[in-house]
PDB file of C-alpha atoms in Angstrom:
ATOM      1  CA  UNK A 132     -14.298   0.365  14.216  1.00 66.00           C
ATOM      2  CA  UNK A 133     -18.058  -0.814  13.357  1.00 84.00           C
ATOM      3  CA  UNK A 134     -18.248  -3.886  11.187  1.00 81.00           C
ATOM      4  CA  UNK A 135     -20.156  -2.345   8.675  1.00 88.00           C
ATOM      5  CA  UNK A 136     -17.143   0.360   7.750  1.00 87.00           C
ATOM      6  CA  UNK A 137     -14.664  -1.651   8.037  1.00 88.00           C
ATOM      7  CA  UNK A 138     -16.432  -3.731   5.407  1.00 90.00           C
ATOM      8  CA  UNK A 139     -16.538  -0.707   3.526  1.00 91.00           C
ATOM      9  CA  UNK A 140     -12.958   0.253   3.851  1.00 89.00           C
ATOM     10  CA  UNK A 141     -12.084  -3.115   2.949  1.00 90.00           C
ATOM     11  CA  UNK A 142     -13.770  -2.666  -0.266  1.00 92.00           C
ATOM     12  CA  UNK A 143     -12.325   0.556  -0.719  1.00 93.00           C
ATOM     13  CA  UNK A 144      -8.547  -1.164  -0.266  1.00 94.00           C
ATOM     14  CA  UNK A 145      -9.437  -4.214  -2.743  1.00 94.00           C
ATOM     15  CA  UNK A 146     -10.013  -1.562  -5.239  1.00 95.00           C
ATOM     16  CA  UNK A 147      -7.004   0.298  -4.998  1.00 95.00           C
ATOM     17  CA  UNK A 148      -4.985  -3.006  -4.926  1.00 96.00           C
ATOM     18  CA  UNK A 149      -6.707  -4.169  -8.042  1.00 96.00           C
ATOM     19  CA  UNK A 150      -5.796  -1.275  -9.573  1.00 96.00           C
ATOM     20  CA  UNK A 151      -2.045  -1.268  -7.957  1.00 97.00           C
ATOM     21  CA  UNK A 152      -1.914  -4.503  -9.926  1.00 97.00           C
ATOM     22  CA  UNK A 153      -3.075  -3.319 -12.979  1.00 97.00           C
ATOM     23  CA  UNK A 154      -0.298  -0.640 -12.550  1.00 97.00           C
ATOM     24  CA  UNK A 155       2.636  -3.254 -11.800  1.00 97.00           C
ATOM     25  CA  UNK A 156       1.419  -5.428 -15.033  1.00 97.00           C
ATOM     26  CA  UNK A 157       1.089  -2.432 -17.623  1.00 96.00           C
ATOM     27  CA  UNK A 158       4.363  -1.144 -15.888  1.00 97.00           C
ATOM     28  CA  UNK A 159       6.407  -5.337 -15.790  1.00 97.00           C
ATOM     29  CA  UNK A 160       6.858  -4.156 -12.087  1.00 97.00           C
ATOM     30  CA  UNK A 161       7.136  -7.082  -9.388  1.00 96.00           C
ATOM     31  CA  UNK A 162       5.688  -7.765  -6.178  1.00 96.00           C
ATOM     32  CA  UNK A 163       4.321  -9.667  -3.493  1.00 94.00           C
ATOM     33  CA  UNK A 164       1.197  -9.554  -0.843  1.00 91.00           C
ATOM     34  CA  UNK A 165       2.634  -8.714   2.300  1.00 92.00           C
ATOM     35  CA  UNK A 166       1.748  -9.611   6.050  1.00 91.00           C
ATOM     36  CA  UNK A 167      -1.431  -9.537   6.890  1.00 82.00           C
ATOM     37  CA  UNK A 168      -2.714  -9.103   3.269  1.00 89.00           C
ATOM     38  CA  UNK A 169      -0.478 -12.400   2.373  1.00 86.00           C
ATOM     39  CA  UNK A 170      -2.074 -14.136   5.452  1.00 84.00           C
ATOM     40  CA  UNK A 171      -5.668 -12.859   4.861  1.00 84.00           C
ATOM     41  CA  UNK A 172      -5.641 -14.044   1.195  1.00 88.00           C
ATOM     42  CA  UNK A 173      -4.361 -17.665   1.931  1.00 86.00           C
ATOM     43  CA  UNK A 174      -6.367 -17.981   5.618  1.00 88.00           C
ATOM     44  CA  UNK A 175      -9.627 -15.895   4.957  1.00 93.00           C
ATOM     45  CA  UNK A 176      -9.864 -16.260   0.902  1.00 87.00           C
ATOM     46  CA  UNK A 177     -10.198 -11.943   1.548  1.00 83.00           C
ATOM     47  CA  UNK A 178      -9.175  -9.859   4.135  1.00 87.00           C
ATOM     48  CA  UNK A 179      -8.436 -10.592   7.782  1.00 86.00           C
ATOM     49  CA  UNK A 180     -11.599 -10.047   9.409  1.00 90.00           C
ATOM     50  CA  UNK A 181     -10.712  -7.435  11.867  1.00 89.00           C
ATOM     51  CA  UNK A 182      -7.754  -6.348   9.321  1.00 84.00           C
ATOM     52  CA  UNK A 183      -7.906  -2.087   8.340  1.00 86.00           C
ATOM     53  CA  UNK A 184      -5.085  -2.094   5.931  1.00 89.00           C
ATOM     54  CA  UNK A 185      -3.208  -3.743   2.988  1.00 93.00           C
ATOM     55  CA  UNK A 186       0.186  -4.112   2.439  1.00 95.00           C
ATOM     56  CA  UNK A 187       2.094  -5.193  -0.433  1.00 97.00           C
ATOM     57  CA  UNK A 188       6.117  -5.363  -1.084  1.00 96.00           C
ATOM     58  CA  UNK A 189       8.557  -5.507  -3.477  1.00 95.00           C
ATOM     59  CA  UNK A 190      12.662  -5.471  -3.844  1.00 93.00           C
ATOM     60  CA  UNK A 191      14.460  -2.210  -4.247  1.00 93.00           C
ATOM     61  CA  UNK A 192      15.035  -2.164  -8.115  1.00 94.00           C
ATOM     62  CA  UNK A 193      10.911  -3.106  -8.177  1.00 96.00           C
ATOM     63  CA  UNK A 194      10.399  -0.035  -6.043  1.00 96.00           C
ATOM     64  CA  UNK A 195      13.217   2.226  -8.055  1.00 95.00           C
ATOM     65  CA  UNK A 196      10.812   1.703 -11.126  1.00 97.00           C
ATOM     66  CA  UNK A 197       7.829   2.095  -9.570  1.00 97.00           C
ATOM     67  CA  UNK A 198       8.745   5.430  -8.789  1.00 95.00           C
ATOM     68  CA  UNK A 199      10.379   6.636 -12.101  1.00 95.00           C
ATOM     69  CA  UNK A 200       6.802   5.561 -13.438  1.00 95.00           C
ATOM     70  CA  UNK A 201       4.222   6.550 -10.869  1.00 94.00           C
ATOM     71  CA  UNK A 202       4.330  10.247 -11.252  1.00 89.00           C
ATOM     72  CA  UNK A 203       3.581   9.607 -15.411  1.00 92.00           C
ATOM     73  CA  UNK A 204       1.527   6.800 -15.257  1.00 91.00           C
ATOM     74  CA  UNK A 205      -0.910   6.791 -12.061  1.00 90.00           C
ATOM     75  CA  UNK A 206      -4.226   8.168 -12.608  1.00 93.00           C
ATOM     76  CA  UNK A 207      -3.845  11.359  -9.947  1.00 91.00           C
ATOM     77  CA  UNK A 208      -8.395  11.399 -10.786  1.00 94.00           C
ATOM     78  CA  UNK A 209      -7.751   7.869  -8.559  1.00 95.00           C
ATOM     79  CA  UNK A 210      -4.762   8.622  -6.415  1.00 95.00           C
ATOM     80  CA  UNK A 211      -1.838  10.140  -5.025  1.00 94.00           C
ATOM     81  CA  UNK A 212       1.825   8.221  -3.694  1.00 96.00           C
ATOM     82  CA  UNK A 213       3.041   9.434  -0.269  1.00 93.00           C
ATOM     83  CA  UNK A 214       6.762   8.785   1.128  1.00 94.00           C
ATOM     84  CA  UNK A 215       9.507  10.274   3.194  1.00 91.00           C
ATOM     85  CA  UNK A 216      10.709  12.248  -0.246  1.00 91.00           C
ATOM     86  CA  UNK A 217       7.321  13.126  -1.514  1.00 89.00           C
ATOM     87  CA  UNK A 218       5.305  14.525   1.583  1.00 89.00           C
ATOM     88  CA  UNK A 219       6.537  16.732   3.726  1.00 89.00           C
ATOM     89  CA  UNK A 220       6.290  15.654   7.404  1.00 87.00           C
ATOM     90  CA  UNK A 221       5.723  12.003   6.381  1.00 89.00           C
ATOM     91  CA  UNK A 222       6.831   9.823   9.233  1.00 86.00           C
ATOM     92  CA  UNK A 223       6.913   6.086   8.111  1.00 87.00           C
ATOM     93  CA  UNK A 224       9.926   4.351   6.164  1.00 90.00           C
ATOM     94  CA  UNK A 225       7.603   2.997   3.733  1.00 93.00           C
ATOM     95  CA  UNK A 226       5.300   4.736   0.782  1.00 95.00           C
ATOM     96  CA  UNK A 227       1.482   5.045   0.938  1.00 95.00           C
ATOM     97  CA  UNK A 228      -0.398   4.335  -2.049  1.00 97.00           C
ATOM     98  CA  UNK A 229      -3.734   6.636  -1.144  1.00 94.00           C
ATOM     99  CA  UNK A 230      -6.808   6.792  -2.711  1.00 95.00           C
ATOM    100  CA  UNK A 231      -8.128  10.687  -4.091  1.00 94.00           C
ATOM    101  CA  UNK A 232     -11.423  12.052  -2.060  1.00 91.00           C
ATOM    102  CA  UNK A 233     -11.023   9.837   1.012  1.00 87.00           C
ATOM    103  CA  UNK A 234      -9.736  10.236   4.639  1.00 80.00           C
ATOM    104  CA  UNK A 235      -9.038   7.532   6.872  1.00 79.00           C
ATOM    105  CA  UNK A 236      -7.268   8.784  10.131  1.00 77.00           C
ATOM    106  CA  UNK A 237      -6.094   6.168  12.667  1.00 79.00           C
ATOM    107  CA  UNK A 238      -5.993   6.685  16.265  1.00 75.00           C
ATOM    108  CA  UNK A 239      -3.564   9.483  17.701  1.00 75.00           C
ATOM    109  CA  UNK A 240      -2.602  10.456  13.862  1.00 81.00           C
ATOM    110  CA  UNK A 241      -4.722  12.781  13.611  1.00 76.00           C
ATOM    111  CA  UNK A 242      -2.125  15.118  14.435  1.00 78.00           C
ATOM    112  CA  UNK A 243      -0.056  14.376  10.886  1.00 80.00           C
ATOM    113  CA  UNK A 244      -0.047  17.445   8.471  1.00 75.00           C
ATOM    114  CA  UNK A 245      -0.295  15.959   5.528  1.00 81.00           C
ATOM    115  CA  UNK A 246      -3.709  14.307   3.696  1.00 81.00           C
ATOM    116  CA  UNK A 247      -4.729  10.862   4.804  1.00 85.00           C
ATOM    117  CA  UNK A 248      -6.500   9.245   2.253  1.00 85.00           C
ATOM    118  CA  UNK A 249      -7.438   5.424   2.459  1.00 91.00           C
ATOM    119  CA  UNK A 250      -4.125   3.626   1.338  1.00 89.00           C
ATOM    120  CA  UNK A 251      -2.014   0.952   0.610  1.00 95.00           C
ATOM    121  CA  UNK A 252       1.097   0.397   2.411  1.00 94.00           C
ATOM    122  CA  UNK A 253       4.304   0.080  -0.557  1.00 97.00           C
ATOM    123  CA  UNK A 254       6.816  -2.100   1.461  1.00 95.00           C
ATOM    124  CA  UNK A 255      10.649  -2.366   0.103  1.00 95.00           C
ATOM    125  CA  UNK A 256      12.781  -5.200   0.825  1.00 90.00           C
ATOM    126  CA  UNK A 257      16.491  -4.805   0.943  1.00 86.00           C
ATOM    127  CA  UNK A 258      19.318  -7.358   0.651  1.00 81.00           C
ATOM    128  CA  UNK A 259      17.406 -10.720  -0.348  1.00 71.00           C
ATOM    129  CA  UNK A 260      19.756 -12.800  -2.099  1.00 74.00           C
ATOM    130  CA  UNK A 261      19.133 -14.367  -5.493  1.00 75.00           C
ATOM    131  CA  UNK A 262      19.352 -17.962  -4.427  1.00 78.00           C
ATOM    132  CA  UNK A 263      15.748 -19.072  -3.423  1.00 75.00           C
ATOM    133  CA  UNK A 264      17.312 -21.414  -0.390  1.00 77.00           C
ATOM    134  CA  UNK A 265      19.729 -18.462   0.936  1.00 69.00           C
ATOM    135  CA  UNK A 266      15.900 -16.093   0.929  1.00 64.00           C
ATOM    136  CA  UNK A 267      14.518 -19.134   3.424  1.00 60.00           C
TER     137      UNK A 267
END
């Protein structure tokens, strides 16, 4: 990809994780940078350079309540939630946060019948304990 649109997309991603965050405040919904987003933000102060998504994650109860919200309270003008229950022929174990009006097709998926917005990746994380030294 061409510096100059991955910039672009980069921008594009910022603004629908801003806005993701604004959505887990108003909604008291917790969670975490993930991967490289986590790295990118500590290492790079921004994005990984060379980086074409962003990923965020949260426990199962987060997740549970971000989806008895997101259907009411997501601004569908701004975007639309993909997952294995919500598009049909969705292949990843994960949900997709996608921005409205945009396409972003990786290589060899551009075979997937389903819309393919520019997204954020919605991560769950089963089974972490409570204690912070049994998580480590």
């Amino acid at each position: 990809m061409e510096n100059n649109i991955l910039k672009q997309l980069q921008k594009v991603e910022l603004e629908i994780l801003k806005d993701f965050h604004d959505f887990c405040i108003k909604n008291n919904i917790k969670y975490s940078l993930y991967a490289g987003t986590a790295l990118g933000a500590v290492r790079h102060k921004g994005f990984i350079p060379w980086d074409d998504d962003a990923d965020v994650i949260m426990n199962r109860e987060a997740y549970q309540k971000f989806l008895s919200v997101v259907d009411k309270e997501l601004d569908s003008t701004k975007f639309y939630f993909q997952d294995l229950n919500r598009t049909q022929g969705y292949r990843w174990g994960y949900g997709k946060l996608r921005r409205v009006n945009s396409e972003f097709i990786r290589l060899n998926q551009e075979y997937m019948p389903y819309q393919q917005g520019i997204f954020l990746d919605v991560f769950v994380c089963d089974n972490v304990p409570d204690n912070y030294l049994l998580r480590c």
